[in-house]
Amino acid sequence: MAKMEVKTSLLDDMIGVGDMVLLEPLNEDSFINNLKKRFDHNEVYTYIGSVVISINPYRSLPIYTPEKVEEYRNRNFYELSPHIFALSDEAYRSLRDQDKDQCILITGESGAGKTEASKLVMSYVAAVCGKGAEVNQVKEQLLQSNPVLEAFGNAKTVRNDNSSRFGKYMDIEFDFKGDPLGGVISNYLLEKSRVVKQPRGERNFHIFYQILSGASEDFLCKLKLERDFSRYNYLGLDSAKVNGVDDAANFRTVRNAMQIVGFMDHETQSVFEVVAAVLKLGNIEFKPESRVNGLDESKIKDKNELKEICELTGIDQSVLERAFSFRTVEAKQEKVSTTLNVAQAYYARDALAKNLYSRLFSWLVTRINESIKAQTKVRKKVMGVLDIYGFEIFEDNSFEQFIINYCNEKLQQIFIELTLKEEQEEYIREGIEWTHIEYFNNAIICDLIENNQTGILAMLDEECLRPGTVTDDTFLEKLNQVCATHQHFESRMSKCSRFLNDTSLPHSCFRIQHYAGKVMYQVEGFVDKNNDLLYRDLSQAMWKASHSLIKALFPEGNPAKINLKRPPTAGSQFKASVATLMKNLQTKNPNYIRCIKPNDKKAAHVFNDALVCHQIRYLGLLENVRVRRAGYAFRQAYEPCLERYKMLCKQTWPHWKGPARAGVEVLFNELEIPEEEFSFGRSKIFIRNPRTLFKLEDLRKQRLEDLATLIEKIYRGWKCRTRFLLMKKSQIVIASWYRRYAQQKKYQKIKSSAIIVQSYIRGWKARKLLRELKHQKRCNEAATIIAAYWHGTQVRREYRKFFRANAGRKIYEFTLQRLMQKYFLEMKNKMPSLSPIDKNWPVRPYLFLDSTHKELKRIFHLWRCKKYRDQFTDQQKLIYEEKLEASELFKDKKALYPASVGQPFQGAYLEISKNPKYKKLKDAVDEKIIIAEVVNKINRANGKATSRIFLLTKNNVLLADQKSGNIKSEVPLGDVTKVSMSSQNDGFFAVHLKEGSGAAGKGDFLLSSDHLIEMATKLYRTTLSQTKQKLNIEISDEFLVQFRQDKVCVKFIQGSQKNGNIPTCKRKNNRLLEVAVP
C-alpha cells in the first residue's frame, strides 16, 4: 500500500509535525520535543508556515544530491517534506514567473549553519536556472566568490570552525528568463579586532594559516614569511591546527577561486603582500626611552621586521618608523607633534593592522563586485541572500555584540511586520475577514538604541566628539542620566530605585531587555571601538607607499586632500548600513531561514534541549507561530484539498464532476465539521484549528486502511480465481500429456519385446550357420596340412641324397640375407624428410638389427645436416653463429629471448651510408659499423628517456645525437667491463665502464632498445674478437649503475601501465630508479 500511494503533501509519512503551525498543544516543551524527534530521524528542516527552521546536523546527509534538486524543482512548497530546496524553489519561481524581487534572510547564532545554508540556496538556484556558456560563467563566478570571502572573512571560533566574522548580503540579478546576469555583494562590520587578538581556543582569519600552510617556499620567500606559526604574534598557537581542515588545500582552492572570479595575477600578488605585511606588523615591538625634556617616548626594538615590511609595501623605513613614534595633531593652521609612549605605539601598531586588513577586505568585496556585476543594462529581477550574524549573548559582551544585537532587533522588527503584512494580504486576496493580531512590537527597543536624540548610539557619538576627557565611565554616566527611566534599560547606577539593590549588575555595565532576552554589556572599549581612530601620520605613511594597492586603501593620507573633519564613527556607519539594508529588504518579498545549532560540541547526533530552547527564545520562533496561528492555522488550495480528502465522502469518491470548491463544500458538510472551524476563500480553504486538520488526517488514514483492505480483498479473490483457472487448465494439459506418455511407454515396451524375440531368433540362426562354416573350415585345413606333410615327406625322400653337413649354415645365411634385403628395401620407402629438426625414424623390425638401425639413423642425420649446411652463404653462417651465441647467453635467462629467435639480426637498422641526414656521422666514423640502432638513453635525474644513435664498430661503442648526428660519447671496447639487464620482458640494459678510464667520467650508460638481444650478442662477440676476453653479461632484476660519483640502484618491478605495455622508468629518490614492466 505504501508503494501505491504517491506523496502529495508534507503530511504524508510525517515524523512529528512538519509545520509548527499545526503543533498541538503549542508550548515551548512541545516545540522542542518536536524538533528533537525530527532531528533524531535526520529531518533537519521544519516549517513555520513559509519560514524554514534549519538544525545543523554537524555531518553530511544525502539530501542535497542532484536527484533531490530535481525532486523539489517546480513543486508546491507544501507538497514534499520540509527542505531548504523547497524555499529556494518557491523564491526562484516567484521571481521568474511572477516578476517579484525576492530576499532570503538567514539568521542564527555562530555555528548554526548560516553560511552553509546560503551556499545551498545559491547552489540550488544555479542548478535550476538556465544553461549556456555565458550563464555558466556567471554562475561559476557567483559561487566561487564564497571561498574568497570565507578565507578572508571567516575564522575558527569556540562555537564554529568556519564562523563568518562579517555580515554578507548578496543581490543576485536575473534577466526576464530567470538566467543569472551577475550580482552585488555588501558586507557589514568585519570583526577586525580579531586581527590583533583572538579569544582563547580561537584562530585568526583563515587566510593567514592558509598562506603559511599552502604557499610554496619560493612564494613565502617573496612574501618574507616563514612556515612556522609560532613566529607571528598575531596568530594564536593553541588552535593553529583544526581537525578536519586542510589549510594547504584550501589555499589552492582560494587561489583558483580568485582566478575564476577575475583577479589578475598582479592583483592576487598584491593582496597576499598586504596580508603578509599585516602578519609581520604584529612582530614589531617597542621599548621605552626618556627624552631630555622628561617626556616618555617609544623606540622599535628590532628594526629587521620593520625593514621587511617596508620592502613589501614600498614605504620609506624612516617615514614608517616616525609614524610609530610621533603623532601630529592639526587644528586650522597649526600643527603639533607629540611623542607616543609604548602603550600608544602598540595602540597605533594594532590600529594600523586592523585598518589595513579591514580596508583590504572591503577592497576585495568591491573588486569581486566589479567582476560579477551584470554587464547589460536591461531591467533585472533581484534575489537577495542575507547571511548575517545571529543574536549573541556571551559572558562578556562588548561593542561588537551591542551593534550585532541591534541589527538583529531591526531584522526581528521587519520580520514581524512583513509576516503580518503577508498574512493580511493573503486574507484580503482570499476575501477572508482580517482580525487584529496582538504581538510584541520591539520598536521601543530599536528606538532606545537608534533614536537620534536620546538613543544609545547617539549618546556614544556625542561622547566621542565632545572635547575634554572622554572615557567609558563618562559614557555610562550619560546613559544613566538619559535612559534611566526607560523600561528596557537597566544600570547599577541608574536613578530608578528598583535596580539599586541589583548586585548581579556590575558598576561598569548596563543591561538591555532585547526581544530575545536580557543582555549585559561591558562598557569597557565602547568609546575606542566606536572612534576606530587611526593616527593621520600612519595614513599619510601608507599613502606614500609605492605599493599601488596599499596607496589606494588610504586615500585620506594624500596631503593635497587633508580633511580636518573627524571621520564618521563605527556606530553611525553601521546604523546607516542597517537602515539601507532595511530599506532594501522592504522592497522585496521576504523568505526566512532560521538556523539553530543543536549543541556546543559540534558533534553529530547530540541535541541539547537547554541550548535549543535558548535559541528558540531569542529567535522568537514561538512568537512567529502564534502570529501565524492567530487567524487560520492551515490553508490549502481547493484542488489538492479535494484530491487528498475526497475518499471521505461517497459523493466525491472516486471522481468529482464539478468545481473543486463545490466538492470541498460537499465534503465538509458530509463530515459535519463546525462552520466556525473553517472558511472558504476565493481559491483556498482556511482551517482555523490544527485539531480539525488532524481529525481529517485521522479519518483519511482510517479510510485509506479500509480502502486498502477492500483492494486487498478484491485482489486476493482475483488472485485465487486466476490461480484456480490456471490450475484447472494445467490439470487438463497434464492429463492429456500423461495419457500420451503412458501410451508411448506401452508401445515402446511392446516394440522392445518384439525386437528382443527377433534378436534371439536371428542369433540362433547365425550361431547355427557359424558352427557349420567352422566345421567346414577345419575340414579344409586338416586336408591341407595332411597334403603338406605328405608332399614334404616325398620331397625329403627325393632330395635327401643332395644334403650335406653345412646345409643348415647356408640356409641360415640365406635367410639373413633375405631379411637384410627386405629391411633395406623397407627403409628406402620409410625414410624421413631432409629437415635436420625432423626426429622421426622408422621402427626397428628385428632385434638383431638394433645396432645397425641406430648407426644408420646417426649417419643419415649427419648426412642431411651436411646437405643443409651446404646451402648456406657465408653471411647466413655468421647469422646462425650469432643466433647460437645468443641462445647460449640468454636462453632460459631472459624473458625477451624467445621473441627474438624468429627475428633476423640485421645490424644496420639506420642505413647511415644511404641517409644524407647522417653524412656528418658517417664521415666521423672510419671503421666498419657492426650495428646502428636508435636507443633511449635514460636520464638519471628524472628517469625520462632521450633518443640517441648507438653505433658498434670493431673497436668502439659510440653514442650520437639523433637530430644533429654529433657524437656525444665514444668508448673503446676495452673499457667496457660488463653489461647488465633484467630477466624480464623489457629492453633496458646498462653498459658498465672501467673505473678510471677516460670514458667513465660521466659514469655508466643506462639504455633501452627494441633489439636488446641482438645488440648484447654482437657486443659480446665483437669484444671477444678484439680483446680475447669474454664480456660479462649479468642478468638480474636489481643492479647498480655508476652515475658520475653516485651509484644508483636500478630495480625492475611488475606493474600495470597507463600507456599500455611499454615499460616506464621513474626516479624514486637519489639512490633508486624503478622500472615498471608490464
Short mmCIF file of C-alpha atoms in Angstrom, two decimals, residues 868-1045:
data_model
loop_
_atom_site.label_atom_id
_atom_site.label_comp_id
_atom_site.label_asym_id
_atom_site.label_seq_id
_atom_site.Cartn_x
_atom_site.Cartn_y
_atom_site.Cartn_z
CA TYR A 868 71.51 -28.40 -45.19
CA ARG A 869 74.75 -26.54 -44.33
CA ASP A 870 75.98 -26.69 -47.89
CA GLN A 871 73.07 -24.45 -48.88
CA PHE A 872 74.26 -21.56 -46.59
CA THR A 873 76.20 -18.49 -47.73
CA ASP A 874 78.98 -17.06 -45.52
CA GLN A 875 76.66 -14.28 -44.31
CA GLN A 876 73.99 -16.78 -43.30
CA LYS A 877 76.55 -18.86 -41.45
CA LEU A 878 77.59 -15.75 -39.50
CA ILE A 879 73.94 -15.00 -38.60
CA TYR A 880 73.38 -18.55 -37.33
CA GLU A 881 76.58 -18.40 -35.33
CA GLU A 882 75.27 -15.20 -33.70
CA LYS A 883 71.89 -16.87 -33.07
CA LEU A 884 73.68 -19.81 -31.45
CA GLU A 885 75.74 -17.42 -29.33
CA ALA A 886 72.52 -15.62 -28.26
CA SER A 887 70.97 -18.95 -27.31
CA GLU A 888 73.90 -19.81 -25.07
CA LEU A 889 73.81 -16.38 -23.43
CA PHE A 890 70.09 -15.78 -22.93
CA LYS A 891 68.08 -18.99 -23.30
CA ASP A 892 66.03 -19.64 -20.13
CA LYS A 893 67.60 -16.50 -18.56
CA LYS A 894 65.95 -13.54 -20.31
CA ALA A 895 62.16 -13.46 -20.86
CA LEU A 896 62.68 -11.34 -24.01
CA TYR A 897 64.80 -14.07 -25.73
CA PRO A 898 62.02 -16.31 -27.18
CA ALA A 899 60.55 -13.33 -29.07
CA SER A 900 63.98 -12.63 -30.70
CA VAL A 901 64.55 -16.16 -32.07
CA GLY A 902 62.41 -15.61 -35.16
CA GLN A 903 63.78 -12.12 -35.85
CA PRO A 904 66.86 -11.92 -38.12
CA PHE A 905 69.83 -9.91 -36.83
CA GLN A 906 70.13 -7.02 -39.31
CA GLY A 907 72.67 -4.82 -37.56
CA ALA A 908 72.40 -1.69 -39.72
CA TYR A 909 68.87 -0.50 -38.96
CA LEU A 910 69.53 3.16 -39.81
CA GLU A 911 71.33 2.79 -43.18
CA ILE A 912 73.76 5.57 -42.27
CA SER A 913 75.61 5.33 -45.57
CA LYS A 914 72.43 5.95 -47.59
CA ASN A 915 70.73 8.58 -45.44
CA PRO A 916 72.12 12.11 -46.13
CA LYS A 917 70.92 13.16 -42.65
CA TYR A 918 73.77 11.13 -41.13
CA LYS A 919 76.53 12.22 -43.56
CA LYS A 920 78.36 14.05 -40.78
CA LEU A 921 78.19 10.93 -38.57
CA LYS A 922 79.39 8.69 -41.42
CA ASP A 923 82.41 10.94 -42.05
CA ALA A 924 83.32 10.89 -38.34
CA VAL A 925 83.35 7.04 -38.18
CA ASP A 926 86.16 5.41 -40.20
CA GLU A 927 85.60 1.81 -39.11
CA LYS A 928 83.04 -0.69 -40.29
CA ILE A 929 79.75 -0.29 -38.44
CA ILE A 930 78.55 -3.58 -36.99
CA ILE A 931 75.27 -2.27 -35.59
CA ALA A 932 73.49 1.10 -35.92
CA GLU A 933 70.30 1.49 -33.88
CA VAL A 934 68.26 4.25 -32.19
CA VAL A 935 68.18 3.67 -28.42
CA ASN A 936 66.75 5.61 -25.48
CA LYS A 937 69.29 6.95 -23.01
CA ILE A 938 67.77 7.16 -19.51
CA ASN A 939 68.29 10.44 -17.61
CA ARG A 940 69.40 9.69 -14.04
CA ALA A 941 67.75 12.85 -12.67
CA ASN A 942 64.14 12.07 -13.51
CA GLY A 943 64.06 8.71 -15.30
CA LYS A 944 62.99 10.26 -18.62
CA ALA A 945 64.38 8.93 -21.93
CA THR A 946 66.38 10.80 -24.63
CA SER A 947 66.83 9.36 -28.14
CA ARG A 948 70.43 8.52 -29.13
CA ILE A 949 72.10 6.65 -32.07
CA PHE A 950 74.01 3.58 -30.82
CA LEU A 951 76.97 2.59 -33.05
CA LEU A 952 79.14 -0.53 -32.58
CA THR A 953 82.36 -0.78 -34.56
CA LYS A 954 85.27 -3.22 -34.29
CA ASN A 955 87.00 -1.13 -31.65
CA ASN A 956 84.50 1.33 -30.16
CA VAL A 957 80.99 1.93 -28.85
CA LEU A 958 79.59 5.34 -29.85
CA LEU A 959 76.51 7.36 -28.82
CA ALA A 960 75.40 10.18 -31.13
CA ASP A 961 72.58 12.76 -31.13
CA GLN A 962 69.69 11.57 -33.30
CA LYS A 963 68.82 15.02 -34.70
CA SER A 964 72.25 16.56 -35.38
CA GLY A 965 74.37 13.42 -35.72
CA ASN A 966 77.01 14.80 -33.35
CA ILE A 967 78.93 12.14 -31.38
CA LYS A 968 78.14 12.51 -27.67
CA SER A 969 80.27 9.65 -26.28
CA GLU A 970 82.97 7.29 -27.62
CA VAL A 971 84.06 4.27 -25.56
CA PRO A 972 86.79 1.78 -26.57
CA LEU A 973 85.67 -1.83 -26.29
CA GLY A 974 88.49 -2.45 -23.84
CA ASP A 975 86.83 -0.03 -21.37
CA VAL A 976 83.52 -1.96 -21.38
CA THR A 977 83.59 -4.30 -18.38
CA LYS A 978 80.05 -5.60 -18.12
CA VAL A 979 76.52 -5.42 -19.50
CA SER A 980 73.60 -5.67 -17.02
CA MET A 981 69.96 -6.34 -17.75
CA SER A 982 66.86 -7.75 -16.09
CA SER A 983 65.36 -11.21 -16.54
CA GLN A 984 62.02 -9.69 -17.54
CA ASN A 985 60.39 -8.80 -20.85
CA ASP A 986 61.93 -5.30 -21.23
CA GLY A 987 64.63 -3.65 -23.35
CA PHE A 988 66.62 -1.87 -20.58
CA PHE A 989 70.36 -2.60 -20.26
CA ALA A 990 73.35 -0.92 -18.63
CA VAL A 991 76.83 -0.66 -20.16
CA HIS A 992 79.37 -0.58 -17.32
CA LEU A 993 82.70 1.16 -17.96
CA LYS A 994 86.10 0.54 -16.43
CA GLU A 995 86.73 2.82 -13.44
CA GLY A 996 89.42 5.39 -14.09
CA SER A 997 89.08 5.21 -17.87
CA GLY A 998 88.60 8.40 -19.84
CA ALA A 999 85.13 7.39 -20.97
CA ALA A 1000 83.95 6.72 -17.40
CA GLY A 1001 83.90 10.39 -16.39
CA LYS A 1002 80.15 10.71 -16.73
CA GLY A 1003 79.51 7.21 -15.46
CA ASP A 1004 77.82 4.14 -16.95
CA PHE A 1005 75.16 4.19 -19.66
CA LEU A 1006 71.57 3.11 -18.92
CA LEU A 1007 69.89 2.45 -22.26
CA SER A 1008 66.68 0.97 -23.66
CA SER A 1009 66.37 -0.75 -27.07
CA ASP A 1010 63.83 -2.80 -29.02
CA HIS A 1011 66.70 -5.08 -30.23
CA LEU A 1012 68.38 -5.80 -26.89
CA ILE A 1013 69.24 -9.49 -27.60
CA GLU A 1014 70.93 -8.62 -30.94
CA MET A 1015 72.88 -5.66 -29.51
CA ALA A 1016 74.13 -7.60 -26.47
CA THR A 1017 75.14 -10.62 -28.64
CA LYS A 1018 77.06 -8.50 -31.19
CA LEU A 1019 78.73 -6.52 -28.39
CA TYR A 1020 79.75 -9.79 -26.70
CA ARG A 1021 81.18 -11.33 -29.94
CA THR A 1022 82.96 -8.13 -31.01
CA THR A 1023 84.54 -7.69 -27.54
CA LEU A 1024 85.66 -11.33 -27.52
CA SER A 1025 87.15 -10.97 -31.02
CA GLN A 1026 89.08 -7.76 -30.20
CA THR A 1027 90.14 -8.26 -26.56
CA LYS A 1028 90.24 -12.08 -26.45
CA GLN A 1029 88.23 -11.79 -23.23
CA LYS A 1030 84.63 -12.77 -22.62
CA LEU A 1031 82.34 -9.84 -21.77
CA ASN A 1032 80.46 -10.38 -18.52
CA ILE A 1033 76.66 -10.47 -19.14
CA GLU A 1034 74.82 -10.00 -15.82
CA ILE A 1035 71.10 -10.84 -15.76
CA SER A 1036 69.43 -9.63 -12.57
CA ASP A 1037 66.23 -7.73 -11.62
CA GLU A 1038 68.28 -5.35 -9.46
CA PHE A 1039 71.76 -3.98 -10.28
CA LEU A 1040 73.87 -0.90 -9.61
CA VAL A 1041 74.79 1.77 -12.18
CA GLN A 1042 77.55 4.35 -11.67
CA PHE A 1043 76.38 7.94 -12.43
CA ARG A 1044 79.36 10.27 -12.02
CA GLN A 1045 80.20 9.94 -8.31
#
